[in-house]
Short mmCIF file of C-alpha atoms in Angstrom, two decimals:
data_model
loop_
_atom_site.label_atom_id
_atom_site.label_comp_id
_atom_site.label_asym_id
_atom_site.label_seq_id
_atom_site.Cartn_x
_atom_site.Cartn_y
_atom_site.Cartn_z
CA MET A 1 0.12 -0.11 -0.18
CA ILE A 2 0.63 3.31 -1.17
CA GLU A 3 1.66 5.83 2.24
CA PRO A 4 -0.54 8.85 1.86
CA SER A 5 1.07 11.83 1.18
CA ILE A 6 1.89 15.04 3.73
CA PHE A 7 -0.80 17.22 1.34
CA GLU A 8 -3.52 13.24 1.78
CA GLN A 9 -3.02 13.59 5.15
CA TYR A 10 -3.63 16.82 6.90
CA GLU A 11 -6.25 16.97 3.79
CA ALA A 12 -8.10 14.35 5.13
CA LEU A 13 -7.63 16.11 9.01
CA LEU A 14 -8.91 19.60 8.37
CA ARG A 15 -11.64 17.84 6.11
CA SER A 16 -12.77 16.52 9.98
CA GLU A 17 -11.91 19.88 11.60
CA SER A 18 -8.84 17.62 13.55
CA PRO A 19 -6.38 20.19 15.68
CA VAL A 20 -3.62 19.93 13.44
CA ALA A 21 -0.16 22.24 12.51
CA LEU A 22 1.68 21.69 9.50
CA ALA A 23 5.34 22.87 9.81
CA THR A 24 7.17 23.88 6.79
CA VAL A 25 10.97 25.14 6.49
CA ILE A 26 10.72 29.00 4.85
CA GLU A 27 14.72 29.52 5.16
CA GLY A 28 17.47 27.55 5.34
CA PRO A 29 19.32 24.17 4.31
CA ASP A 30 15.92 22.40 3.37
CA VAL A 31 12.94 24.64 2.03
CA GLY A 32 10.33 23.55 1.21
CA THR A 33 10.47 20.07 4.27
CA LYS A 34 7.37 19.30 6.54
CA LEU A 35 6.36 18.41 9.29
CA LEU A 36 2.88 17.70 10.30
CA VAL A 37 1.66 17.54 14.28
CA GLN A 38 -1.45 16.57 15.93
CA PRO A 39 -1.49 16.91 19.59
CA ALA A 40 -1.40 13.35 20.75
CA ALA A 41 0.40 11.78 17.77
CA ALA A 42 4.00 11.16 16.02
CA PRO A 43 4.12 14.27 13.41
CA ILE A 44 5.14 13.02 9.69
CA GLY A 45 7.16 13.93 8.36
CA SER A 46 11.16 15.66 8.57
CA LEU A 47 12.10 18.90 8.45
CA GLY A 48 16.20 17.44 8.40
CA HIS A 49 17.30 17.24 11.68
CA PRO A 50 15.82 14.91 14.71
CA GLU A 51 16.09 17.19 16.95
CA LEU A 52 14.25 19.85 14.84
CA ASP A 53 10.97 17.82 14.16
CA ARG A 54 11.31 17.31 18.34
CA VAL A 55 11.35 20.95 19.61
CA VAL A 56 8.63 22.16 16.00
CA ALA A 57 6.31 20.15 17.35
CA ARG A 58 7.01 20.64 20.59
CA ASP A 59 6.32 24.15 19.41
CA ALA A 60 3.31 23.56 16.90
CA VAL A 61 1.19 21.81 19.70
CA ALA A 62 1.70 24.75 22.49
CA GLU A 63 1.22 26.77 18.81
CA LEU A 64 -2.13 25.25 18.11
CA GLU A 65 -3.57 25.68 21.80
CA ALA A 66 -3.31 28.65 21.56
CA ALA A 67 -4.48 28.54 18.07
CA ARG A 68 -1.64 30.97 16.06
CA SER A 69 -0.16 31.14 13.43
CA GLY A 70 3.74 32.78 12.34
CA VAL A 71 7.52 32.38 11.80
CA ARG A 72 10.21 30.88 14.26
CA SER A 73 13.77 30.81 14.12
CA TYR A 74 15.86 28.25 15.15
CA GLY A 75 19.45 26.26 14.33
CA PRO A 76 19.76 23.73 11.73
CA GLU A 77 20.01 21.19 14.85
CA GLY A 78 16.52 22.80 16.65
CA GLN A 79 18.52 24.47 18.75
CA ILE A 80 16.90 27.87 20.16
CA THR A 81 19.60 29.53 22.76
CA PRO A 82 21.64 32.38 21.44
CA GLU A 83 24.43 31.26 22.05
CA ASP A 84 23.68 28.02 20.15
CA LEU A 85 22.30 29.75 17.41
CA ILE A 86 26.82 31.84 16.97
CA ASP A 87 27.47 31.00 13.56
CA GLN A 88 25.24 28.63 13.06
CA PRO A 89 22.35 29.16 9.68
CA THR A 90 18.70 29.57 10.82
CA VAL A 91 16.63 28.00 9.95
CA ARG A 92 12.96 30.06 10.26
CA VAL A 93 10.33 27.61 10.65
CA PHE A 94 6.01 28.46 9.38
CA ILE A 95 3.33 26.93 11.59
CA GLU A 96 0.29 27.23 10.56
CA SER A 97 -2.56 26.25 13.03
CA HIS A 98 -5.64 24.53 11.79
CA ALA A 99 -7.75 25.00 15.60
CA PRO A 100 -10.56 23.64 15.30
CA PRO A 101 -13.56 26.23 16.18
CA PRO A 102 -14.14 28.10 19.38
CA GLN A 103 -17.45 27.03 20.88
CA MET A 104 -19.35 28.95 22.63
CA TRP A 105 -21.74 27.66 25.68
CA ILE A 106 -26.10 29.59 26.06
CA PHE A 107 -27.97 28.82 28.65
CA GLY A 108 -31.18 29.86 28.30
CA ALA A 109 -34.08 29.07 25.00
CA VAL A 110 -34.81 32.83 24.87
CA ASP A 111 -35.81 35.15 22.33
CA PHE A 112 -30.88 36.75 22.84
CA THR A 113 -30.31 32.90 22.42
CA ALA A 114 -31.78 32.53 18.22
CA ALA A 115 -29.48 36.33 18.17
CA LEU A 116 -27.39 35.52 19.73
CA ALA A 117 -26.46 31.93 18.07
CA ARG A 118 -26.37 33.96 14.41
CA VAL A 119 -24.19 36.32 15.02
CA ALA A 120 -21.85 33.60 17.32
CA LYS A 121 -21.97 31.28 13.99
CA VAL A 122 -21.44 35.18 11.53
CA LEU A 123 -18.43 34.90 14.15
CA GLY A 124 -17.49 31.25 13.55
CA TYR A 125 -18.24 29.87 16.78
CA ARG A 126 -19.21 25.71 17.68
CA VAL A 127 -22.33 26.80 19.79
CA THR A 128 -24.35 24.91 21.44
CA VAL A 129 -27.82 25.90 23.84
CA CYS A 130 -28.65 24.33 27.21
CA ASP A 131 -31.79 24.59 28.24
CA ALA A 132 -33.97 22.15 31.06
CA ARG A 133 -36.87 22.66 29.16
CA GLU A 134 -37.72 20.14 26.47
CA VAL A 135 -40.46 22.99 24.80
CA PHE A 136 -37.86 26.23 24.17
CA ALA A 137 -34.89 24.08 23.46
CA THR A 138 -36.06 22.37 19.79
CA ARG A 139 -33.74 21.70 16.99
CA ARG A 140 -36.66 24.42 15.06
CA ARG A 141 -36.81 27.97 17.69
CA PHE A 142 -32.17 26.87 16.87
CA PRO A 143 -31.28 25.72 13.34
CA MET A 144 -28.45 27.89 12.99
CA ALA A 145 -26.91 25.95 16.99
CA ASP A 146 -24.92 23.48 16.16
CA GLU A 147 -26.13 21.39 18.83
CA VAL A 148 -29.11 21.79 21.30
CA LYS A 149 -29.20 19.89 24.22
CA VAL A 150 -31.73 19.23 27.16
CA THR A 151 -30.30 19.15 30.13
CA TRP A 152 -29.85 20.92 33.39
CA PRO A 153 -25.97 23.08 33.44
CA SER A 154 -24.32 20.78 36.45
CA PRO A 155 -24.30 18.16 33.96
CA VAL A 156 -23.04 19.90 30.60
CA PHE A 157 -20.03 21.16 33.01
CA ASP A 158 -19.32 17.93 34.52
CA GLU A 159 -19.10 15.64 31.08
CA LEU A 160 -17.55 18.79 28.41
CA GLY A 161 -16.36 21.25 30.79
CA SER A 162 -12.74 20.56 30.34
CA GLU A 163 -12.82 21.14 26.43
CA LEU A 164 -13.41 24.82 27.67
CA GLY A 165 -10.12 26.90 27.13
CA SER A 166 -9.68 30.75 26.94
CA ARG A 167 -11.25 31.41 23.02
CA ASP A 168 -14.08 29.76 24.75
CA ALA A 169 -17.15 31.59 25.99
CA VAL A 170 -20.50 30.77 28.29
CA CYS A 171 -23.46 32.83 27.58
CA ILE A 172 -26.45 32.69 30.24
CA LEU A 173 -29.44 34.50 28.96
CA THR A 174 -31.46 32.16 31.45
CA HIS A 175 -32.43 34.85 33.99
CA ASP A 176 -33.48 32.38 36.87
CA PRO A 177 -32.28 31.35 39.40
CA LYS A 178 -32.99 26.77 39.28
CA PHE A 179 -30.96 27.76 35.86
CA ASP A 180 -28.22 30.53 36.82
CA VAL A 181 -26.01 29.51 39.64
CA PRO A 182 -25.19 25.80 38.72
CA ALA A 183 -24.46 27.51 35.12
CA VAL A 184 -22.53 29.87 37.38
CA GLN A 185 -20.67 27.98 39.11
CA GLY A 186 -20.20 24.93 36.19
CA ALA A 187 -18.24 28.45 34.22
CA LEU A 188 -16.21 29.77 37.01
CA ALA A 189 -14.84 24.68 37.24
CA THR A 190 -13.66 25.21 33.91
CA ARG A 191 -11.01 27.24 31.98
CA VAL A 192 -13.13 29.43 29.38
CA GLY A 193 -12.40 32.45 28.99
CA TYR A 194 -15.53 34.08 28.46
CA ILE A 195 -18.23 34.31 31.59
CA GLY A 196 -21.40 36.34 30.18
CA VAL A 197 -25.00 36.62 32.31
CA MET A 198 -27.64 38.60 31.20
CA GLY A 199 -29.89 40.72 34.01
CA SER A 200 -31.12 43.51 34.81
CA ARG A 201 -28.55 45.23 37.39
CA LYS A 202 -31.30 44.78 40.05
CA THR A 203 -31.51 40.78 38.97
CA HIS A 204 -27.66 41.10 39.14
CA ALA A 205 -27.36 42.44 42.99
CA LYS A 206 -30.00 39.42 43.33
CA ARG A 207 -27.70 36.91 41.85
CA MET A 208 -24.62 38.02 43.44
CA GLU A 209 -26.28 37.53 47.03
CA ARG A 210 -26.91 33.50 45.67
CA LEU A 211 -23.47 33.62 44.33
CA THR A 212 -21.84 34.53 47.83
CA ALA A 213 -24.44 32.47 49.61
CA VAL A 214 -23.09 29.25 46.97
CA GLY A 215 -19.55 30.04 48.33
CA VAL A 216 -18.61 32.14 45.13
CA THR A 217 -15.85 34.10 46.60
CA SER A 218 -15.32 37.93 44.89
CA GLU A 219 -12.13 36.59 43.02
CA ASP A 220 -14.12 34.30 41.07
CA SER A 221 -16.74 36.36 40.31
CA GLU A 222 -14.24 39.27 38.89
CA ARG A 223 -14.96 36.58 35.98
CA LEU A 224 -18.09 37.48 35.30
CA MET A 225 -19.18 39.75 32.89
CA SER A 226 -22.81 41.06 34.26
CA PRO A 227 -24.56 42.20 33.64
CA ILE A 228 -23.68 41.12 29.90
CA GLY A 229 -23.04 43.08 27.04
CA LEU A 230 -20.58 46.05 25.88
CA ASP A 231 -22.67 49.58 27.46
CA LEU A 232 -24.29 50.50 23.87
CA GLY A 233 -27.55 50.84 24.51
CA ALA A 234 -28.63 47.41 22.52
CA ARG A 235 -32.47 47.36 22.92
CA THR A 236 -33.78 44.35 20.79
CA PRO A 237 -31.33 40.67 20.53
CA GLU A 238 -30.44 41.36 17.78
CA GLU A 239 -28.64 44.78 19.39
CA THR A 240 -27.69 42.82 22.20
CA ALA A 241 -25.97 39.81 20.63
CA VAL A 242 -24.20 42.28 19.05
CA SER A 243 -22.64 43.64 21.98
CA ILE A 244 -22.32 40.49 23.87
CA CYS A 245 -19.77 39.00 20.73
CA ALA A 246 -18.91 42.54 20.58
CA GLU A 247 -17.51 42.61 24.62
CA ILE A 248 -15.78 38.74 24.32
CA ILE A 249 -14.21 40.57 21.27
CA ALA A 250 -12.62 43.32 23.45
CA ARG A 251 -12.12 41.12 26.37
CA ARG A 252 -9.91 38.88 24.14
CA THR A 253 -8.02 41.37 22.90
CA GLY A 254 -7.88 43.91 25.92
CA ARG A 255 -8.73 46.80 24.57
CA HIS A 256 -10.44 48.53 26.99
CA VAL A 257 -14.27 49.63 25.74
CA PRO A 258 -17.54 50.44 27.90
CA SER A 259 -19.26 47.14 29.33
CA LEU A 260 -22.21 47.57 31.03
CA ARG A 261 -20.54 45.29 34.14
CA ASP A 262 -17.96 48.19 34.87
CA SER A 263 -20.68 51.76 34.61
CA SER A 264 -24.10 52.18 36.56
CA GLY A 265 -26.48 53.55 34.13
CA ASP A 266 -29.33 52.57 32.42
CA ILE A 267 -29.01 49.50 29.89
CA HIS A 268 -31.43 50.63 27.30
CA MET B 1 -5.71 26.82 3.14
CA LYS B 2 -9.00 24.88 3.83
CA ASP B 3 -11.71 26.80 2.00
CA LEU B 4 -9.11 25.93 -2.01
CA LEU B 5 -8.92 21.83 -0.25
CA GLU B 6 -11.95 21.72 -3.39
CA ASP B 7 -10.26 23.87 -6.23
CA ILE B 8 -6.64 21.94 -5.30
CA ASN B 9 -8.02 18.77 -5.08
CA ARG B 10 -9.87 19.19 -8.76
CA TRP B 11 -7.17 20.63 -10.93
CA ARG B 12 -5.20 17.49 -9.19
CA ALA B 13 -7.73 15.55 -10.76
CA ALA B 14 -7.19 16.89 -14.08
CA GLY B 15 -3.02 16.36 -13.78
CA GLU B 16 -2.69 20.24 -13.55
CA ARG B 17 1.14 21.42 -11.57
CA ILE B 18 -0.14 23.66 -8.60
CA ALA B 19 1.75 26.67 -6.32
CA VAL B 20 0.57 27.77 -2.52
CA ALA B 21 1.14 30.58 -1.27
CA ARG B 22 0.60 31.99 2.41
CA VAL B 23 1.12 34.58 4.25
CA VAL B 24 3.67 34.09 7.38
CA ASP B 25 4.06 36.44 7.97
CA ILE B 26 2.39 41.13 8.48
CA GLU B 27 3.93 43.95 9.61
CA GLY B 28 1.53 47.03 10.19
CA SER B 29 -1.88 47.11 9.27
CA GLY B 30 -2.19 43.44 7.25
CA PRO B 31 -4.76 42.38 5.22
CA ARG B 32 -4.85 38.70 6.07
CA ASP B 33 -3.71 36.82 8.81
CA PRO B 34 -0.43 34.24 8.98
CA GLY B 35 -2.19 31.52 7.26
CA ALA B 36 -4.60 32.82 4.11
CA ALA B 37 -3.45 30.61 0.97
CA MET B 38 -3.71 30.96 -2.41
CA ALA B 39 -2.58 28.61 -4.95
CA VAL B 40 -2.28 29.38 -8.64
CA THR B 41 -2.59 25.89 -11.62
CA GLU B 42 0.54 26.11 -14.72
CA SER B 43 -2.84 27.38 -16.74
CA GLY B 44 -2.86 29.80 -14.46
CA GLU B 45 -6.58 29.43 -12.45
CA VAL B 46 -6.29 30.94 -8.84
CA ALA B 47 -8.39 30.23 -6.09
CA GLY B 48 -7.98 31.78 -2.68
CA SER B 49 -6.47 35.11 -1.72
CA VAL B 50 -4.01 36.34 0.22
CA SER B 51 -4.72 40.59 0.34
CA GLY B 52 -7.75 42.77 -0.79
CA GLY B 53 -6.53 42.19 -3.83
CA CYS B 54 -3.29 44.29 -3.95
CA VAL B 55 -0.03 41.91 -4.76
CA GLU B 56 -2.81 38.54 -6.58
CA GLY B 57 -1.75 40.09 -10.01
CA ALA B 58 2.15 39.66 -8.78
CA VAL B 59 1.85 36.59 -7.00
CA VAL B 60 0.31 35.19 -9.66
CA GLY B 61 3.67 36.12 -11.53
CA GLN B 62 6.03 34.41 -9.11
CA ALA B 63 4.20 30.97 -8.53
CA LEU B 64 4.01 30.92 -12.35
CA ALA B 65 8.47 31.00 -12.36
CA ILE B 66 8.14 28.58 -9.06
CA LEU B 67 6.35 25.94 -11.50
CA ASP B 68 8.22 26.33 -14.59
CA GLY B 69 12.07 26.63 -12.23
CA THR B 70 13.10 29.84 -13.89
CA GLU B 71 12.22 30.60 -9.25
CA SER B 72 12.55 28.26 -6.23
CA ALA B 73 10.28 28.33 -3.34
CA GLY B 74 11.00 30.74 -0.60
CA VAL B 75 9.08 33.68 0.13
CA THR B 76 8.48 36.76 -1.78
CA THR B 77 8.27 40.27 0.78
CA PHE B 78 5.83 42.50 -0.55
CA GLY B 79 4.85 45.61 1.01
CA TYR B 80 6.55 49.04 2.03
CA SER B 81 9.55 48.69 4.26
CA ASP B 82 12.47 50.83 5.54
CA ASP B 83 15.10 50.87 3.41
CA GLU B 84 13.27 49.70 0.21
CA ALA B 85 10.11 50.30 -1.52
CA PHE B 86 9.01 47.20 -4.29
CA ALA B 87 7.33 47.85 -6.81
CA VAL B 88 3.43 46.48 -5.05
CA GLY B 89 2.08 47.76 -2.26
CA LEU B 90 -0.35 47.23 -0.54
CA THR B 91 -3.25 50.43 -0.06
CA CYS B 92 -3.31 49.15 3.88
CA GLY B 93 -0.20 50.59 3.99
CA GLY B 94 0.92 47.76 5.27
CA THR B 95 3.69 44.76 4.62
CA ILE B 96 3.32 40.72 4.28
CA HIS B 97 5.45 37.66 3.96
CA LEU B 98 4.86 35.33 1.19
CA PHE B 99 6.19 31.23 0.92
CA ILE B 100 5.38 30.56 -1.86
CA GLU B 101 6.08 26.62 -3.07
CA GLU B 102 5.38 24.30 -5.68
CA LEU B 103 2.14 22.39 -4.08
CA ASN B 104 4.87 18.60 -4.56
CA TRP B 105 4.28 16.95 -1.19
#
């Protein structure tokens, strides 16, 4: 049997949306050589030296984790410390990351949910909608979501919470203490990058009391964007969805755009 | 690269040779991030883009030169840097570095 080429293996991984990084030597002795790297598998191909392969594979896994692509420089035998690189030709390697799409979990099958799911899809999220009420959490109401789950929050976090990372978002739109308290607790137990919780300022204040009562510390609650969204004066579900997604972007890029959490006036 | 797979497969099935250009680095404002890719066949068909349309014409020329062997695979830079002004610039004023090679791997 003929071994599939690196391109064929790369293509198969891209099609199945598996995380994969392709490292290519773009300058140095072996321009064009390739190393195909997956998080938990032996790399495929070679950049010309086993030690270079080992170091680049390690860096590629880190780049993949951060969903980042870029150029890194090494010595021909994988040297990285400046002393080891003196009088050595430089090998520049382009690492192209293909991370799976970031996830957004939306709790609460309400009017705002459909609009938020639509905007999140435009931005490339894999969207899951969760609500314990079977009549509301239906595929028919949320055709744009990748998945609709009829469940309480805790089991979802117990089962899949470890998947969430810094690029992912949890948006809690329920306004219902039975549901939003366990959702907030579940989200705080993960490494998720963004946790937003919807509600009026009054709802927010009551919710914070209940969260404190169940043991959420003030350090934990600093991770919460509550009330959710930027201070845009958004009114409709669609405008609110934009204000939430814009807040997620601003938090990721570290830009100072006024969030509702940090202001005190009317939300609308 | 993912959005180029359909075109690449069609061209490969037809026996065409293909060059691929990928954005590897940008300085200043660049229209496409590292990883953006464009494919060019030896008959001059194109898929994908590496900028907002500013440098694609020049990329096709370089890709064809690599396919016919007059140039070898490597990094090509477009835009303005401190010491040199290139013939083909980016309207956004940034600089992009592309790696262009034949897809023969």
